[in-house]
Short mmCIF file of C-alpha atoms in Angstrom, two decimals:
data_model
loop_
_atom_site.label_atom_id
_atom_site.label_comp_id
_atom_site.label_asym_id
_atom_site.label_seq_id
_atom_site.Cartn_x
_atom_site.Cartn_y
_atom_site.Cartn_z
CA MET A 252 0.00 0.00 0.00
CA LEU A 253 2.71 2.49 0.96
CA GLU A 254 4.59 1.92 -2.29
CA GLN A 255 1.41 2.47 -4.33
CA LEU A 256 0.76 5.70 -2.44
CA ARG A 257 4.34 6.86 -3.05
CA HIS A 258 4.07 6.03 -6.75
CA THR A 259 0.85 8.04 -6.99
CA ILE A 260 2.56 11.03 -5.38
CA THR A 261 5.33 10.91 -8.01
CA ARG A 262 2.66 11.48 -10.69
CA ILE A 263 1.95 15.01 -9.41
CA PRO A 264 3.76 17.34 -11.83
CA LYS A 265 5.70 20.48 -11.01
CA GLY A 266 3.37 23.40 -10.31
CA ARG A 267 0.47 21.16 -9.28
CA VAL A 268 -0.68 19.89 -5.89
CA ALA A 269 -3.02 17.28 -4.45
CA THR A 270 -4.56 16.69 -1.06
CA TYR A 271 -3.79 13.68 1.10
CA GLY A 272 -7.30 12.44 0.38
CA ASP A 273 -6.93 12.90 -3.39
CA VAL A 274 -3.72 10.87 -3.37
CA ALA A 275 -5.34 8.08 -1.35
CA SER A 276 -8.32 7.89 -3.71
CA ALA A 277 -6.15 7.99 -6.84
CA ALA A 278 -4.03 5.14 -5.46
CA GLY A 279 -7.14 3.03 -4.90
CA PHE A 280 -7.41 3.54 -1.14
CA PRO A 281 -10.20 6.08 -0.56
CA GLY A 282 -10.33 7.25 3.04
CA ALA A 283 -6.66 6.49 3.65
CA ALA A 284 -5.40 10.08 3.91
CA ARG A 285 -3.49 9.31 7.12
CA GLN A 286 -1.65 6.50 5.37
CA VAL A 287 -0.52 9.00 2.71
CA ALA A 288 1.08 11.06 5.47
CA TRP A 289 2.71 7.89 6.81
CA ALA A 290 4.00 6.95 3.33
CA LEU A 291 5.59 10.39 3.01
CA HIS A 292 7.03 10.32 6.51
CA ASN A 293 8.83 7.03 5.85
CA ALA A 294 9.91 7.77 2.26
CA LYS A 295 13.62 7.78 1.46
CA GLY A 296 13.79 10.58 -1.09
CA GLY A 297 12.99 11.59 -4.61
CA ILE A 298 9.29 11.97 -3.81
CA PRO A 299 7.77 15.43 -4.31
CA TRP A 300 6.39 15.51 -0.75
CA HIS A 301 5.84 19.25 -0.90
CA ARG A 302 3.07 18.82 -3.51
CA VAL A 303 0.77 17.05 -1.04
CA LEU A 304 -1.46 19.26 1.11
CA GLY A 305 -4.24 19.07 3.62
CA ALA A 306 -7.89 19.52 2.65
CA GLY A 307 -8.64 22.86 1.06
CA GLY A 308 -5.00 23.46 0.16
CA ASN A 309 -3.67 23.90 3.69
CA ILE A 310 -0.07 23.21 4.55
CA ARG A 311 -0.29 20.80 7.47
CA LEU A 312 3.37 20.70 8.44
CA PRO A 313 4.35 22.80 11.45
CA GLY A 314 7.15 25.32 11.75
CA ASP A 315 10.16 25.23 9.47
CA ALA A 316 8.90 22.20 7.54
CA GLY A 317 5.73 24.08 6.61
CA LEU A 318 7.74 27.13 5.60
CA GLU A 319 10.00 24.97 3.44
CA GLN A 320 6.95 23.39 1.79
CA ARG A 321 5.52 26.80 0.96
CA MET A 322 8.85 28.03 -0.42
CA ARG A 323 9.22 24.95 -2.61
CA LEU A 324 5.70 25.36 -3.97
CA GLU A 325 6.16 29.07 -4.65
CA ALA A 326 9.42 28.26 -6.49
CA GLU A 327 7.35 25.99 -8.76
CA GLY A 328 4.90 28.82 -9.47
CA VAL A 329 2.13 27.67 -7.13
CA ALA A 330 -0.01 30.63 -5.99
CA PHE A 331 -1.43 31.05 -2.50
CA ARG A 332 -4.52 32.81 -1.21
CA GLY A 333 -3.45 33.70 2.29
CA LYS A 334 -2.27 30.47 3.90
CA ARG A 335 -3.93 28.17 1.33
CA VAL A 336 -2.88 27.09 -2.13
CA ASP A 337 -5.21 28.32 -4.87
CA MET A 338 -6.64 24.87 -5.58
CA THR A 339 -8.76 26.10 -8.51
CA ARG A 340 -5.52 26.85 -10.36
CA HIS A 341 -3.13 24.22 -9.06
CA ALA A 342 -5.03 21.05 -8.08
CA PHE A 343 -3.82 18.04 -10.04
CA ASP A 344 -6.54 15.90 -11.60
CA PHE A 345 -5.37 12.30 -11.45
CA LYS A 346 -8.25 11.23 -13.73
CA ALA A 347 -7.46 13.62 -16.58
CA LYS A 348 -5.87 12.02 -19.59
CA PRO A 349 -2.44 13.40 -20.49
CA ARG A 350 -2.39 15.64 -23.52
CA GLY A 351 -0.36 14.43 -26.41
CA LYS A 352 -0.64 13.36 -29.99
CA ARG A 353 -4.09 12.59 -31.25
CA ALA A 354 -4.93 9.00 -31.95
CA VAL A 355 -5.38 8.11 -35.59
CA LEU A 356 -8.54 6.23 -36.45
CA PRO A 357 -8.75 3.59 -39.18
CA GLY A 358 -8.65 5.25 -42.58
CA GLY A 359 -6.14 7.88 -41.45
CA ARG A 360 -8.66 10.19 -39.73
CA ASN A 361 -7.81 11.62 -36.35
CA ASN A 362 -10.13 11.87 -33.40
CA GLY A 363 -9.14 15.40 -32.46
CA ALA A 364 -11.40 18.34 -31.83
CA GLY A 365 -12.91 19.86 -34.91
CA TYR A 366 -13.52 16.60 -36.72
CA GLY A 367 -16.88 17.00 -38.39
CA GLY A 368 -17.89 13.33 -38.31
CA MET A 369 -18.68 11.00 -41.14
#
């Protein structure tokens, strides 16, 4: 479970954030927000721990650790509204499909926007 949670956290790109609960759900463990915190606490390194926040975009870490988290997020271009991250701009959607090349349908047509149909 902890490894799956850590892997899910690594999917959060630079400039985006997710809540503990979002990570748990995306990893297939809805309701396991506390286990996300545990997975981060026991992680070795290379995990973007600073991109995981409390509900509503709150930094949950106390003192210097919380200040470091905010500084790291601001360095990635994450905007705050007071003490909270602007989740409308920076929340990562684990369900969204990555943008890339359009798939080509049989017959050489693509399925991109603007295709007028048959």
